[in-house]
Short mmCIF file of C-alpha atoms in Angstrom, two decimals:
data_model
loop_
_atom_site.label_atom_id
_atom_site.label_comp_id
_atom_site.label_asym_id
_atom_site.label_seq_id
_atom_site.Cartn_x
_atom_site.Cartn_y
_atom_site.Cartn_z
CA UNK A 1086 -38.22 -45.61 144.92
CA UNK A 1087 -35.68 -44.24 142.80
CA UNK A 1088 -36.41 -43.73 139.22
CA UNK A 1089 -34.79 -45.50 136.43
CA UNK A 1090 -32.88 -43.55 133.81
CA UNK A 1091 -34.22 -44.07 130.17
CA UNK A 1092 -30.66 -44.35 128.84
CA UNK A 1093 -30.57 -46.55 125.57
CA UNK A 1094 -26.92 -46.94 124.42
CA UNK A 1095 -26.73 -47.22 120.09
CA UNK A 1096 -25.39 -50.51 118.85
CA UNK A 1097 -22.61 -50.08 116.06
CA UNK A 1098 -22.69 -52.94 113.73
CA UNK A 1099 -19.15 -54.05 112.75
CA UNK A 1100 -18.13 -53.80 109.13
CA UNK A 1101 -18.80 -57.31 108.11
CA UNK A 1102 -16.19 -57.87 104.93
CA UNK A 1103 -16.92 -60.94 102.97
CA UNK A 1104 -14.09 -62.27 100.53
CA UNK A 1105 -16.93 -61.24 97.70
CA UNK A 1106 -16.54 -57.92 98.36
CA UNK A 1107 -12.35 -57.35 98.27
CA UNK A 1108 -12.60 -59.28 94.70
CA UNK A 1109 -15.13 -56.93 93.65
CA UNK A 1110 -13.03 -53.98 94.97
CA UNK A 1111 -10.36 -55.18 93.21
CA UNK A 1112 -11.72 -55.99 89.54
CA UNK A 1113 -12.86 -52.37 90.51
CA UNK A 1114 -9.93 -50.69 90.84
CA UNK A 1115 -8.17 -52.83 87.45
CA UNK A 1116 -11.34 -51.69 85.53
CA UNK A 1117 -10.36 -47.76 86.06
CA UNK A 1118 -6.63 -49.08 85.73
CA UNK A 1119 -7.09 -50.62 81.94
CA UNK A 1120 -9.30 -47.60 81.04
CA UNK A 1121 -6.80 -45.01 82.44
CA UNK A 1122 -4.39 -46.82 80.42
CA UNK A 1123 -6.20 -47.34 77.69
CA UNK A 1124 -7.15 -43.72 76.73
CA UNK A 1125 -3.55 -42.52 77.68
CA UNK A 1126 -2.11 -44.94 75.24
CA UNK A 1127 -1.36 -44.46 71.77
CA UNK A 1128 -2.94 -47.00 70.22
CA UNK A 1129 -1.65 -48.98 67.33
CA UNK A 1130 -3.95 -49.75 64.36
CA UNK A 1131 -3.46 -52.60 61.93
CA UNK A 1132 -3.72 -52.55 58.08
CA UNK A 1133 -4.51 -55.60 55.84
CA UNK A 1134 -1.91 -55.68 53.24
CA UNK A 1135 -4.05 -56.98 49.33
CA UNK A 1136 -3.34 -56.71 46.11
CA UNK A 1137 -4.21 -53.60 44.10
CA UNK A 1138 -3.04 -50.87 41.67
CA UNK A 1139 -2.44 -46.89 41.96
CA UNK A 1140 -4.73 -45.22 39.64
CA UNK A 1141 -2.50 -41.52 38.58
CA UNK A 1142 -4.13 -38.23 37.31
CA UNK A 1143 -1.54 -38.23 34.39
CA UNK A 1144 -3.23 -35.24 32.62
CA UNK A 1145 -0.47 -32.37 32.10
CA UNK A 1146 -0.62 -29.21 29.86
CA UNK A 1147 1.75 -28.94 27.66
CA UNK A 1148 3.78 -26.81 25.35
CA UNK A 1149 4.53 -27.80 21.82
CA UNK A 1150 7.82 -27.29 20.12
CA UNK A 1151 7.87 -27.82 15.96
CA UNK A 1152 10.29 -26.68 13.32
CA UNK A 1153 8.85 -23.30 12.42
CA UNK A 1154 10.31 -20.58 9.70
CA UNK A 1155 8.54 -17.02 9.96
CA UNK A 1156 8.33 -15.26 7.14
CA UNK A 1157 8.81 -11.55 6.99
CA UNK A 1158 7.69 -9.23 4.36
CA UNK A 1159 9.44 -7.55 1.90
CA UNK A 1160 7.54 -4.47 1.20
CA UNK A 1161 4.93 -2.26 2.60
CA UNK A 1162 0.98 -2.56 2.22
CA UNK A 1163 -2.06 -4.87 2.71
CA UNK A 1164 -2.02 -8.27 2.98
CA UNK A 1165 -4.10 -10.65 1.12
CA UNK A 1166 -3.69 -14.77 1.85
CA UNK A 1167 -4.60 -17.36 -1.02
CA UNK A 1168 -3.45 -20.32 0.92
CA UNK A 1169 -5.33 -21.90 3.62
CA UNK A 1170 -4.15 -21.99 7.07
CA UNK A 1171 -3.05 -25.49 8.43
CA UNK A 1172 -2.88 -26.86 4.97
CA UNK A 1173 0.85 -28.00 3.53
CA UNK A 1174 1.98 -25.99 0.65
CA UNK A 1175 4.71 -26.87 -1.92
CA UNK A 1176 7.22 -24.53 -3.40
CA UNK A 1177 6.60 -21.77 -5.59
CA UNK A 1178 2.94 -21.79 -4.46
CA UNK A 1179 1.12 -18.44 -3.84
CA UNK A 1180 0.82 -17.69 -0.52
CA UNK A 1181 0.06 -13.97 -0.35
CA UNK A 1182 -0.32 -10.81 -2.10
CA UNK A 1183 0.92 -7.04 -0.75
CA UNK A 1184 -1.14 -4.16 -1.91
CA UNK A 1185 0.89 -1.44 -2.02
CA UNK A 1186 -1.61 1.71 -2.79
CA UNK A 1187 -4.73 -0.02 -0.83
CA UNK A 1188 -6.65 0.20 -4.12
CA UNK A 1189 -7.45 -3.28 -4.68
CA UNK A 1190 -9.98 -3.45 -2.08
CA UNK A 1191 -12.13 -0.87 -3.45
CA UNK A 1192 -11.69 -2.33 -6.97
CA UNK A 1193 -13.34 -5.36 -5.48
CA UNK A 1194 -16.26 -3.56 -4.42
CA UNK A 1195 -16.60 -1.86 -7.26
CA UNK A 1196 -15.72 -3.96 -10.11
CA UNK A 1197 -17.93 -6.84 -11.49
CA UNK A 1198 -16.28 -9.64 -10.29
CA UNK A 1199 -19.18 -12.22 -10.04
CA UNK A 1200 -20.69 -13.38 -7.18
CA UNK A 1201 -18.49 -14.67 -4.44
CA UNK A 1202 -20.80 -17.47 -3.36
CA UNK A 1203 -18.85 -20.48 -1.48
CA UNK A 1204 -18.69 -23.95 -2.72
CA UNK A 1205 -20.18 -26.98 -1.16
CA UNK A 1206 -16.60 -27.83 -0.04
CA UNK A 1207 -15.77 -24.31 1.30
CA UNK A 1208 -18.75 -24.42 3.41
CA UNK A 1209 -18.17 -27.75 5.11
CA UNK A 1210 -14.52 -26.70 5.55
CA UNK A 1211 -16.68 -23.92 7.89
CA UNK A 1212 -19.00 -26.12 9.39
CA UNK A 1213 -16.43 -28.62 10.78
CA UNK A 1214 -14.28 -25.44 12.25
CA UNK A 1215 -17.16 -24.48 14.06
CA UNK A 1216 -18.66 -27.84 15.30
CA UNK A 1217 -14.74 -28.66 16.73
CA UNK A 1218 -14.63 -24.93 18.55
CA UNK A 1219 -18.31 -26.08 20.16
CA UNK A 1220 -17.10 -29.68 21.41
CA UNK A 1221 -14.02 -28.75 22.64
CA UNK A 1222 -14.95 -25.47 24.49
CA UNK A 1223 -14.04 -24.74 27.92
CA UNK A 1224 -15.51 -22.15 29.35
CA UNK A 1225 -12.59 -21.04 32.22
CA UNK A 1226 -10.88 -20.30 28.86
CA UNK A 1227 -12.85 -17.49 27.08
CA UNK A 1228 -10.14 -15.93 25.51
CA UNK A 1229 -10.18 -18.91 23.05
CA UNK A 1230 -13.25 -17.46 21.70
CA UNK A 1231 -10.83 -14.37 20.42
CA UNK A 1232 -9.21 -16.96 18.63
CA UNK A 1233 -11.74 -18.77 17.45
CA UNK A 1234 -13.29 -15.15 15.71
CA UNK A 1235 -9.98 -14.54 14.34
CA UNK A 1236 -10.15 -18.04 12.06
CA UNK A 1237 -13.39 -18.20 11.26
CA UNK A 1238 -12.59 -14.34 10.23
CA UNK A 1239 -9.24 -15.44 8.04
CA UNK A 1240 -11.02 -18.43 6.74
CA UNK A 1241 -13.39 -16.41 4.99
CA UNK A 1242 -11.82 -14.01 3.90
CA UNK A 1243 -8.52 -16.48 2.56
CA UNK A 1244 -12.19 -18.52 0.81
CA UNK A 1245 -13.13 -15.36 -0.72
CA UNK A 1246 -9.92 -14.56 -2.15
CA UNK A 1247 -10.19 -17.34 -4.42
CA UNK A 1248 -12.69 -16.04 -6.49
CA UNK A 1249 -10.39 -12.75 -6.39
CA UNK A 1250 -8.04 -14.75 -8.26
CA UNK A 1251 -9.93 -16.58 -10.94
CA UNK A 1252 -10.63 -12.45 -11.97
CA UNK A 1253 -6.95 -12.21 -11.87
CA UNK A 1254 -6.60 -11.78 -15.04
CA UNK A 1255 -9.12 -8.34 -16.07
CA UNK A 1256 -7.80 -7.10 -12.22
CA UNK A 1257 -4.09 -7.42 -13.73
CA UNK A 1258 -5.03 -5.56 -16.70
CA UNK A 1259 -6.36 -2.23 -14.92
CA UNK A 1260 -4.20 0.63 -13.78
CA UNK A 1261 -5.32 0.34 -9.93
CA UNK A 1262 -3.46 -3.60 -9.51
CA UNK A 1263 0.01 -1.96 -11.29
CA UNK A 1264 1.31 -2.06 -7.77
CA UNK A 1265 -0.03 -6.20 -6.43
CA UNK A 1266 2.49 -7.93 -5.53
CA UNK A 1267 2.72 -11.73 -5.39
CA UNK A 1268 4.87 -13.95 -3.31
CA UNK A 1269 5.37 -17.53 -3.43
CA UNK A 1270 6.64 -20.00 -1.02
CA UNK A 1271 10.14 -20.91 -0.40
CA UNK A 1272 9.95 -23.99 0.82
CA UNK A 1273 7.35 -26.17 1.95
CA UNK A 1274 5.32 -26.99 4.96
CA UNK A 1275 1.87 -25.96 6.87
CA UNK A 1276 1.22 -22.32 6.72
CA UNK A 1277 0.34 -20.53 9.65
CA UNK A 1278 -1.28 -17.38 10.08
CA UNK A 1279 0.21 -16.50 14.03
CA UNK A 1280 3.33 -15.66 15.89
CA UNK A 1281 3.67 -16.03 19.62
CA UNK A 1282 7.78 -15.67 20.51
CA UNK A 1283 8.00 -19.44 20.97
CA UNK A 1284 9.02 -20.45 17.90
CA UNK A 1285 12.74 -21.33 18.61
CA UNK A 1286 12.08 -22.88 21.87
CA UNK A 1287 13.74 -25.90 22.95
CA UNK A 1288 13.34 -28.24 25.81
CA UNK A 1289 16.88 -26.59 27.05
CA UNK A 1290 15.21 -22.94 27.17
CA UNK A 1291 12.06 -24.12 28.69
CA UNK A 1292 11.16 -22.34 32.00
CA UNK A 1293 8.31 -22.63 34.24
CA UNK A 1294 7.02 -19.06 33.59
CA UNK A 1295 5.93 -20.04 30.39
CA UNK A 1296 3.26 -22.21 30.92
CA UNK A 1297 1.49 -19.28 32.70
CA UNK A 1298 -1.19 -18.57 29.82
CA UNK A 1299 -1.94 -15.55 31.26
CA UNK A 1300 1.28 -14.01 30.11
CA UNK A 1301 1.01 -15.76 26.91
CA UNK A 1302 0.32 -13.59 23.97
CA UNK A 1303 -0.42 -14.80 20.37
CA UNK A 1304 -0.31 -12.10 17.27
CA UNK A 1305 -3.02 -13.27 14.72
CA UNK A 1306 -1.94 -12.17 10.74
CA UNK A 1307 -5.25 -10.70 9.17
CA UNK A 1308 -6.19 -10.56 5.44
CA UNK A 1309 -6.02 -6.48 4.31
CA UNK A 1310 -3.59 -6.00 7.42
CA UNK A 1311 -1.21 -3.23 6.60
CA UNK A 1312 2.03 -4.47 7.00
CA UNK A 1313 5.75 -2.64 7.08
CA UNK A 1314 8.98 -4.36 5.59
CA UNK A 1315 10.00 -6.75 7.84
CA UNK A 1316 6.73 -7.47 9.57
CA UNK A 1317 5.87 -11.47 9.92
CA UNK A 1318 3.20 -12.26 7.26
CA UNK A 1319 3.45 -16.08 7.90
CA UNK A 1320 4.91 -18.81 9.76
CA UNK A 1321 6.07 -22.52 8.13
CA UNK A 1322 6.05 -25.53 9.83
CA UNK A 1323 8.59 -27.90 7.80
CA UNK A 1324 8.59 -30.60 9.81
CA UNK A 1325 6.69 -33.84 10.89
CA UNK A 1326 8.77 -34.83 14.04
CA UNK A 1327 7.54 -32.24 16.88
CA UNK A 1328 7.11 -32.19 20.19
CA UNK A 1329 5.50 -31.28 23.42
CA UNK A 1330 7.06 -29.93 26.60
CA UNK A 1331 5.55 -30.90 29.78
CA UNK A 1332 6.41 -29.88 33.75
CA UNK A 1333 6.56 -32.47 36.45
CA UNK A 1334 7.15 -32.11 40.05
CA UNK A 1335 9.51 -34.95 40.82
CA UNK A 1336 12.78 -35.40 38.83
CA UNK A 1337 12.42 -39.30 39.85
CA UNK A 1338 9.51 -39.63 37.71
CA UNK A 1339 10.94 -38.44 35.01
CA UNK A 1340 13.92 -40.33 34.96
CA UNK A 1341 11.16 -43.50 35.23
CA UNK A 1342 9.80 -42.02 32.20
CA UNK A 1343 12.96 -41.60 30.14
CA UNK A 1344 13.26 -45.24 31.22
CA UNK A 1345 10.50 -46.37 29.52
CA UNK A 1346 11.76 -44.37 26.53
CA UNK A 1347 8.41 -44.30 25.12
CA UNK A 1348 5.36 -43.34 26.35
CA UNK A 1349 1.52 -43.76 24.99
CA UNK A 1350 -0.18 -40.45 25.08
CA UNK A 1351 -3.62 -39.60 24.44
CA UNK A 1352 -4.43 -35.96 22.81
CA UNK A 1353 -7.40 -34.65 24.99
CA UNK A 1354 -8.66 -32.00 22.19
CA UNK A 1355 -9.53 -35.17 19.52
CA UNK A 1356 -8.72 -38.24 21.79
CA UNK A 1357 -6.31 -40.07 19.54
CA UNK A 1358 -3.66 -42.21 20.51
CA UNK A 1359 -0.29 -41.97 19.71
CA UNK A 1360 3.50 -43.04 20.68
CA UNK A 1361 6.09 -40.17 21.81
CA UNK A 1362 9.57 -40.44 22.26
CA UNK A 1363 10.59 -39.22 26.40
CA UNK A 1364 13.40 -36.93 26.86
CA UNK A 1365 14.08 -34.99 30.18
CA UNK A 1366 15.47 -31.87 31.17
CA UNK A 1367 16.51 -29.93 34.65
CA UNK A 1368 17.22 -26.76 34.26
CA UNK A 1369 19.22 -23.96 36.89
CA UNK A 1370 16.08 -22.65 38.93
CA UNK A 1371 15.75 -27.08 39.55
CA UNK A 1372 12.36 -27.09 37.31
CA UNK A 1373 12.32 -30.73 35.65
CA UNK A 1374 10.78 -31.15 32.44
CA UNK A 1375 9.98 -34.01 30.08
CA UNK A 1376 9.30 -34.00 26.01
CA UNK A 1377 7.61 -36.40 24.04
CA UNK A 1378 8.50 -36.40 20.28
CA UNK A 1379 5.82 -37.28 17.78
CA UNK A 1380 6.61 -38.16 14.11
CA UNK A 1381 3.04 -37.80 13.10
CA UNK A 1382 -0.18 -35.53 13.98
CA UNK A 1383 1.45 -32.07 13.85
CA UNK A 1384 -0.53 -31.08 11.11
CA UNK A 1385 -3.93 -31.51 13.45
CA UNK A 1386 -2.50 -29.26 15.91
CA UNK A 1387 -0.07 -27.00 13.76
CA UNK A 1388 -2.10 -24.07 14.98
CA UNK A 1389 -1.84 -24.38 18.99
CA UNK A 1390 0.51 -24.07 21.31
CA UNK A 1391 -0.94 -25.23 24.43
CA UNK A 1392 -2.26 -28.82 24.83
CA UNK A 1393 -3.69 -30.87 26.93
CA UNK A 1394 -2.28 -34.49 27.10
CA UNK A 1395 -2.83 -37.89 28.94
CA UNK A 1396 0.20 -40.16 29.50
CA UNK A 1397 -1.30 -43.59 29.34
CA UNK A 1398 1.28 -45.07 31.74
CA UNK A 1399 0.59 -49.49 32.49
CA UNK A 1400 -0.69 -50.12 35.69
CA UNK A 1401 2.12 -50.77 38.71
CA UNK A 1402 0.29 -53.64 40.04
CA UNK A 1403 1.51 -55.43 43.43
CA UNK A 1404 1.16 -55.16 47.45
CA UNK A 1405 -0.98 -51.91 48.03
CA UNK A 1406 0.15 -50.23 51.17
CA UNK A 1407 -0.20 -46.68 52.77
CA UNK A 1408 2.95 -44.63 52.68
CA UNK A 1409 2.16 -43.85 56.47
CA UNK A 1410 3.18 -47.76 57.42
CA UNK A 1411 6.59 -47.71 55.58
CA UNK A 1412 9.42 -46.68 58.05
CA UNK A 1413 13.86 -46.64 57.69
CA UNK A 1414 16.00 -48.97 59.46
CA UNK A 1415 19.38 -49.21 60.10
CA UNK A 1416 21.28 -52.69 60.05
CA UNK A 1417 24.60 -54.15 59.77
CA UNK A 1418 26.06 -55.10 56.85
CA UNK A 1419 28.16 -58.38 56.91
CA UNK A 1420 30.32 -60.51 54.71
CA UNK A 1421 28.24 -63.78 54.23
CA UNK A 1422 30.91 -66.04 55.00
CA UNK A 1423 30.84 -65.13 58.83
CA UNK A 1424 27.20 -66.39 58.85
CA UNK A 1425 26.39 -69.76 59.44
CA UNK A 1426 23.94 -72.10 60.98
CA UNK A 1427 23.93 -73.07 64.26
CA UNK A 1428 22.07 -73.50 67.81
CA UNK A 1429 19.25 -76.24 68.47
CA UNK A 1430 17.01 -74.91 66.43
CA UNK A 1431 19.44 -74.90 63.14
CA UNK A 1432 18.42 -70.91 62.68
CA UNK A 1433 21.28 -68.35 61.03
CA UNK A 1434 23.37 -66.85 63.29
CA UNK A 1435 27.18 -65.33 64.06
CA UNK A 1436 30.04 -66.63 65.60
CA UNK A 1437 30.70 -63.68 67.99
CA UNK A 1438 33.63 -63.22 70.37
CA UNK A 1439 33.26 -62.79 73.97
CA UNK A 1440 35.07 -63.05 76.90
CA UNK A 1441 35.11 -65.24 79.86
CA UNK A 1442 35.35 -64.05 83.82
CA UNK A 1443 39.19 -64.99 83.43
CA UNK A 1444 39.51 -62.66 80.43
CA UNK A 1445 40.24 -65.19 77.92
CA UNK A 1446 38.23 -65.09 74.58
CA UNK A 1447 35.66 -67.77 73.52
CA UNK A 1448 33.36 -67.76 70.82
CA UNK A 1449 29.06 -67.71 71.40
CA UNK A 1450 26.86 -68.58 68.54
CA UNK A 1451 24.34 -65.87 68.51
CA UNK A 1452 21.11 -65.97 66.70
CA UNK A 1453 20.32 -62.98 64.37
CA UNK A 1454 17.55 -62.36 61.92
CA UNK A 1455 18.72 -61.67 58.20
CA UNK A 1456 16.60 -58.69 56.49
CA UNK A 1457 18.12 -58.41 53.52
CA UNK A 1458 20.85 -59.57 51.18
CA UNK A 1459 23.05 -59.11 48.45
CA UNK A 1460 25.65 -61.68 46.61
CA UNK A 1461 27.96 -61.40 49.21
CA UNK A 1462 26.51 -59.61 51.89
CA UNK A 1463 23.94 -59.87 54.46
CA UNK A 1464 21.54 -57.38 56.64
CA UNK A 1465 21.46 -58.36 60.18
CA UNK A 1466 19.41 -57.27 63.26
CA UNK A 1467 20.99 -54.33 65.02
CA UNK A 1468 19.47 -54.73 68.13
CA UNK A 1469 21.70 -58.46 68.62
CA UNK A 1470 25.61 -57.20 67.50
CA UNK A 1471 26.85 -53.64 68.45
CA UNK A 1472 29.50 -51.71 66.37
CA UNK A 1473 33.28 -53.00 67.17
CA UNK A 1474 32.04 -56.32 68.01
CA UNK A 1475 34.26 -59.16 66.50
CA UNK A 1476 32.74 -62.00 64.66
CA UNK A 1477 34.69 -65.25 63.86
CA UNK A 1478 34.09 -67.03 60.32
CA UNK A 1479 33.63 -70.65 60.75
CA UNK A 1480 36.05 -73.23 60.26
CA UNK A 1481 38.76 -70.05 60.18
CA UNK A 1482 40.66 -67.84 62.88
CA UNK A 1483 39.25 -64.83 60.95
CA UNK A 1484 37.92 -62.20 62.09
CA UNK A 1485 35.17 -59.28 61.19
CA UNK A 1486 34.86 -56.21 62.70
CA UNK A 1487 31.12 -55.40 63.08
CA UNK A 1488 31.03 -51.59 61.62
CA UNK A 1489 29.42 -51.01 58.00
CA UNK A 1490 25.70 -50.28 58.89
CA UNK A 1491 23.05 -49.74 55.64
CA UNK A 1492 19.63 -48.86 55.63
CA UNK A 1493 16.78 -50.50 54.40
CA UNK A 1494 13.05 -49.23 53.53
CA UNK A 1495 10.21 -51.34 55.16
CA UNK A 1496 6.84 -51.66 57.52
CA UNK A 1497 6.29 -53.67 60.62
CA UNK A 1498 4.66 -56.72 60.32
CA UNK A 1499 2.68 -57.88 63.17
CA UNK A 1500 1.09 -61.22 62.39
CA UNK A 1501 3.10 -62.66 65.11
CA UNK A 1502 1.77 -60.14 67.91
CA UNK A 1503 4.67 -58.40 67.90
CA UNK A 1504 6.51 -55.34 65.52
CA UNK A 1505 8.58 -57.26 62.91
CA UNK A 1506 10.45 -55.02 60.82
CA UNK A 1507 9.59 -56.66 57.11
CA UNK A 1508 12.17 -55.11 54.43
CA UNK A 1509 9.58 -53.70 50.98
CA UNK A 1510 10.84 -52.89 47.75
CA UNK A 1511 8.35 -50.33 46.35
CA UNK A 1512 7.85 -50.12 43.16
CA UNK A 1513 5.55 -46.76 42.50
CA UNK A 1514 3.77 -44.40 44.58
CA UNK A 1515 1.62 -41.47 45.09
CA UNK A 1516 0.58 -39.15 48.09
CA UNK A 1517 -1.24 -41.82 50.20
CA UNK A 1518 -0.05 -45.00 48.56
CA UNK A 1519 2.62 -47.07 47.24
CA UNK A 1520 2.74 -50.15 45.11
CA UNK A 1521 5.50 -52.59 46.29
CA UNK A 1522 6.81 -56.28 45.07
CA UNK A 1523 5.10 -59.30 46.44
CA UNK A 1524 6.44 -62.55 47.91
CA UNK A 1525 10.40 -61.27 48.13
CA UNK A 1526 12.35 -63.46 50.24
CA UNK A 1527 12.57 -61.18 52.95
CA UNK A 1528 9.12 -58.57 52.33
CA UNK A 1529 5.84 -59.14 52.89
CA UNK A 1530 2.82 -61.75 51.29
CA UNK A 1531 -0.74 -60.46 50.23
CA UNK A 1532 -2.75 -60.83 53.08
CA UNK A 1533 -0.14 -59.98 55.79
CA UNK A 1534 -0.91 -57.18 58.86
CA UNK A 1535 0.71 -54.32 59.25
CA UNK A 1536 1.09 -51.10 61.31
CA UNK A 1537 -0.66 -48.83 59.61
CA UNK A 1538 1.34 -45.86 61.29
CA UNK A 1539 4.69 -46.62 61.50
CA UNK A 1540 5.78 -43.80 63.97
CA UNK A 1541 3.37 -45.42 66.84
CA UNK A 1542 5.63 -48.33 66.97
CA UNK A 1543 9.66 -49.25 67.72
CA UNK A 1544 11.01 -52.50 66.77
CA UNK A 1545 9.91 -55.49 68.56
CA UNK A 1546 7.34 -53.69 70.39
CA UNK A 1547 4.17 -56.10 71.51
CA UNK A 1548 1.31 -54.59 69.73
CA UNK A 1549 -2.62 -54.76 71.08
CA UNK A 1550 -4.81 -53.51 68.74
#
């Protein structure tokens, strides 16, 4: 009997595909779609549009500018300074003596003149000097300690001299003073006891370079200085109005300023207040500066040429929106009288001329969104009338041809889903934002959304966030 083979034959299941399956395949396959798409696609990020304010870093150095006479001498020798620096003198008061042999110093020191104690007065005059230096130090600027040495130095010595002149009379009886003499002021003002090369400035000479206080160089006038004919022994200030010179970076703000005409400023060094007087100025190199006249306060800062001010400018309050959502667009510009209402929906539109299959002309009322107007002009949608088109005005055979195109600043507005160009009138800014009116006809309400990048999106675009 012939053995049986042992031949076992494997059974292939068939691919059993239930309708479960292909719907899972497919919500598969539109998964990895939407993400594909998704991280491929820029997306387009909305912005809440509130109510706010711009807060401004409105603290500038400036330069001040006052009416100042320097006063040369007339002959050789050493200086010695009876009035006190920052004080106003009158006319015909004694401002300085000139030693001419150098001999009245050592007659000091060796004559009996009394002791040369200071008063009560003279010492508080000290104090205060010294307690403003201390609260108004800075210590990035240790070169004012030079000139802090130099008055405290001169106000001694000018304190001292005092008591040199109530022994004016056995001094002016010896053979040593034959040669003292004594000069009186000219005219009258705050005596100051510096030069710098800036006293004739103007806002029409001012140039960038000098605010640079590294190149700025101020000559302090000593007591017992020996001085040649001609040599500066003081400086007058004979005048109340002054002013002070600051740089700014856009010439639009400063013609906002000049606008204003005056501005509140606030002196950093003693924190009062005060109203100046704006004037501007652009000069050749395209360097834009602004002055503010004071009629008061020079005397507190008669001595100093660089301050540091605060312009206390109001609040721009409105719509606060980021300067990346505000975009240009271009528009038509047409006469209002060739828009009128019309359609089923009684919405502004344009009577524009088309023609038929048989070439004859007929007129189509075409919708069109108005942006912006004027008194006699509107700002229509671009993307509805082309240049050279011919619109009709109603109840007329008249025609307009569609040509004058104007721009207009704004952001897209996308309450609706979509990009909405929304026309802003902005009313001050800074690097990241700008403040711009509320509820205009045609702009924007508190509240609204907006792109928040206006480069991610064209007009009319559908926007997912």
């Amino acid at each position: 009997m012939a053995g049986t083979g042992n031949n076992v034959t494997k059974y292939r299941r068939p691919i059993n595909l239930n309708i479960g399956m292909i719907i899972f395949a497919v919500i598969f396959v539109y998964i990895v779609i939407c993400i594909f798409m998704y991280l491929s696609t820029e997306h387009v990020v909305g912005y809440e549009v509130k109510e706010g304010s711009l807060s401004y870093n409105n603290v500038y150095k400036g330069i001040a500018l006052r009416t100042e006479q320097i006063v040369n001498s007339t002959t050789a020798g050493y200086t010695n300074y009876y009035a006190r620096e920052g004080e106003r003198i009158a006319v015909h008061d004694l401002v300085y003596t000139i030693d001419e042999t150098g001999k009245l110093a050592d007659y000091i020191k060796t004559s009996e003149t009394g002791e040369n104690s200071l008063s009560d007065h003279d010492l508080m005059e000290l104090k205060s000097e010294i307690e403003s230096f201390s609260n108004d130090f800075d210590r990035t600027s240790f070169s004012d300690i030079y000139n802090f040495k130099y008055s405290i130095q001169g106000t001694v010595l000018k304190l001292a001299n005092y008591n040199v002149l109530e022994s004016a009379e056995a001094l002016n009886g010896t053979a040593n003073t034959a040669l003292i003499d004594y000069f009186y002021a000219n005219n009258t003002g705050i005596v100051i006891y510096s030069v710098d090369g800036m006293e004739n400035l103007t806002l029409q000479d001012m140039k960038m370079e000098y605010f640079d206080q590294k190149n700025y160089e101020k000559t302090h006038l000593l007591n017992n200085e020996l001085v040649a004919a001609g040599d500066p022994v003081y400086k007058l200030s004979t005048d109340e109005n002054w002013s002070i010179v600051i740089p700014v970076e856009e010439e639009e703000f400063a013609r906002q300023l000049v606008e204003e005409e005056y501005i509140k400023v606030r002196f950093m060094k003693n924190q009062n207040i005060s109203w100046g007087k704006v004037d501007a100025f652009t000069n050749e190199e395209g360097d834009t500066f602004v002055s503010l006249t004071f009629t008061n306060s020079m005397i507190s800062f008669c001595t100093e040429r660089f301050l540091d001010i605060e312009l206390l400018l109001e609040d721009e309050t409105g719509l606060k929106i980021p300067n990346s959502a505000i975009v240009e667009k271009e528009f038509f510009i047409v006469p209002k009288e060739y828009v009128t209402k019309g359609g089923n929906s009684g919405a502004y539109g344009v009577l524009l001329e088309t023609y038929n299959d048989d070439g004859n002309a007929t007129t189509e009322f075409v919708e069109t969104t108005i942006y912006e107007e004027t008194d006699t002009e509107y700002y229509l949608d671009d993307t509805v009338l082309r240049s050279g088109s011919y619109l009709i005005k109603p109840d007329s055979m008249e025609k307009y041809a569609v040509s004058r195109i104007g721009s207009l600043t704004g952001v897209y507005n996308i309450n609706k889903g979509y990009a909405d160009f929304k026309q802003i009138i902005v009313l001050y800014n800074n690097d990241e934002y700008s403040i711009v009116k509320s509820n205009t006809t045609y702009g924007l309400s508190v509240y609204d959304f907006i792109v928040l990048d206006a480069a991610t999106v064209e007009d009319n675009d559908f926007v997912y966030e």
